[in-house]
Amino acid sequence: MTAQAITSSAAIDAAKRRDEMIAFAVMALFLLVAPAIIYPFFLMQALCFALFACAFNLLIGYVGLLSFGHAMFLGLAGYVSAHMAKTGAVDIGPLHLHFGPVDPVLAIVCGVAASAVLGVITGALAIRRQGIYFAMITLALSQMIYFFCLQAPFTHGEDGIQGVPQGKAFGLIDLSHQTTMYYFVLAVFLAGFLMIHRIINSPFGDVLKSIRENEPRAISLGYKTDQYKLAAFVLSAALVGLAGATKSIVAQNASLTDVENAMSGQVILMTLVGGLGTFFGPVVGAFIIIAMQNYLAGFGQWVTVIQGAIFVACVLAFRRGIIGEIAHRLGLSL
Amino acid sequence: MSDECVLETEGLTKEFAGFTAVKDVSLRVRRGSIHALIGPNGAGKTTCFNLLTKFLEPTGGKITYKGRDITSMKPADVARLGLIRSFQISAVFPHLTALENVRVALQRDRGNSFDFWRSKKVLDVYNDRARALLDDVGLSEYADTVAVEMPYGRKRALEIATTLALDPEMMLLDEPMAGMGHEDIDKIAALIKRVSANRTILMVEHNLNVVANLSDRITVLTRGQVLAEGDYATVSKNPEVRQAYMGAGDA
């Protein structure tokens, strides 16, 4: 207490920022050299899922909203971006626009926009309720999106969209070259990650945290908390969309896997394993879960059982998650 | 003190399924006064508070604040008119520091804070004001302590500092002394007295000593209805009030 009282808050903030900057530098450095030692395709997938988890964490960790349906944003953005990159045909009602295959960057932007719009609609419905009811509404809505993706002609149902061309970003950077693609994905990931960091450390982020901590009090101070929650929901949806859209360009396909309920569960698992409400936790969690799926694939169905066991162990033994636990033990802010 | 009413209700009523919590309450709170709302448990005091700050929708009646009908307003809008409430259970933001707690309120000064792209360094301009407010309530040494680690009495003080940060014209304090020891009660009572300058305060309080010492006017509620109103001397002599409070006329 005394030590805390003596240290000025500016010093605490500075120390916090230093911890975060060092950790960020370590992460960025590792990711820069990683393709030399780790299979790049795995890394790219893991980065997409890491961004997915970070964007999910923005809601649960900093606003206290648990969404059970975040796969809908990942999946929809994936379909839209894959579709735009492959055919570029927009047939909505009386609207018939055929652009032909579009630039992968533009395809990703379209995916993000689709998820953001979906975020506005679903968010406006879901934030009217709290706690488990909020979670259930997101679950129900994502189930609707799943059936939409199963039935809509452009998604090709069970087949999904295959053979998506990777093309040239901005018409210049050839993404079919794996190393180039890797650094493109890394840039997208880092941009998304830094944006989330900024959102949390903005005046807006402070209001979000106050809503997480005590919503009635935030209202009594004059904050229209529904608007803040909706804004955070849409930001999260758009960033998940960025992950999903990028992922479909990387994997050159979009399928029902990304829009299934199981995927909404996966992202909760990633975030919990890594550390809810920490900056780096979701990244670590995503890498661990994706690594398990890849390297334990030989165990077949047992992977799910192993995942379940890890989930239970996390919740029972170290609820702060891996990064949360490390940060707590070392007194760091990560 | 003028006779002008800042907050007024007419026939305020709240019915929950099959139960009338607040019935036909007409309240007149004069500008610049400390007005206490007392009554036995279940008398409808907190419900009344929730109605006044719009956390509950009244089933009947009218609420006027500064001559303006606020009956159908949203709670955040009522707060924006300068009518700020506290809560029975200490309402702090537990995992923010005391300084951050106060700053979230000061931040209202910028209007809406939807600027997620800006660094929160722009909030540093409020730090001095936040520290001054913490000093004011005797919390300077807690500025960097997370609220959850503060002693109970200090949390109440922090809550008042946060409320004061909005420079409210009127404060509604819901049992500011609930669960406090003697020492803390005196401190908070002195604090309330001090901050009541140029403000109107309406408070729900169980501690009759505090009520006697602080309030200019008292309204007694029982079973959702106004039983008596007046200053402490008048109210405390009222046999019906004695009956309601002590269960017998001879107390």
XYZ file of C-alpha atoms in Angstrom, chain A residues 266 269 273 288-289 291-314:
29
model
C -12.850 -22.675 -29.840
C -11.095 -21.856 -25.255
C -6.170 -20.827 -22.034
C -1.454 -23.533 -28.472
C -4.886 -24.644 -29.624
C -0.724 -26.319 -32.663
C -2.608 -29.042 -30.831
C -5.015 -29.451 -33.706
C -2.201 -29.655 -36.217
C 0.375 -31.715 -34.402
C -2.019 -33.983 -32.530
C -4.091 -34.629 -35.642
C -2.856 -38.212 -35.504
C -4.981 -38.826 -32.454
C -8.099 -38.160 -34.524
C -11.184 -37.535 -32.442
C -9.099 -37.613 -29.285
C -7.958 -34.032 -29.974
C -11.381 -32.837 -28.867
C -11.107 -34.849 -25.679
C -7.620 -33.474 -24.994
C -8.925 -29.948 -25.617
C -11.775 -30.527 -23.217
C -9.355 -31.757 -20.573
C -7.169 -28.669 -21.014
C -10.232 -26.454 -20.754
C -11.280 -28.068 -17.479
C -7.728 -27.902 -16.135
C -7.504 -24.204 -17.007
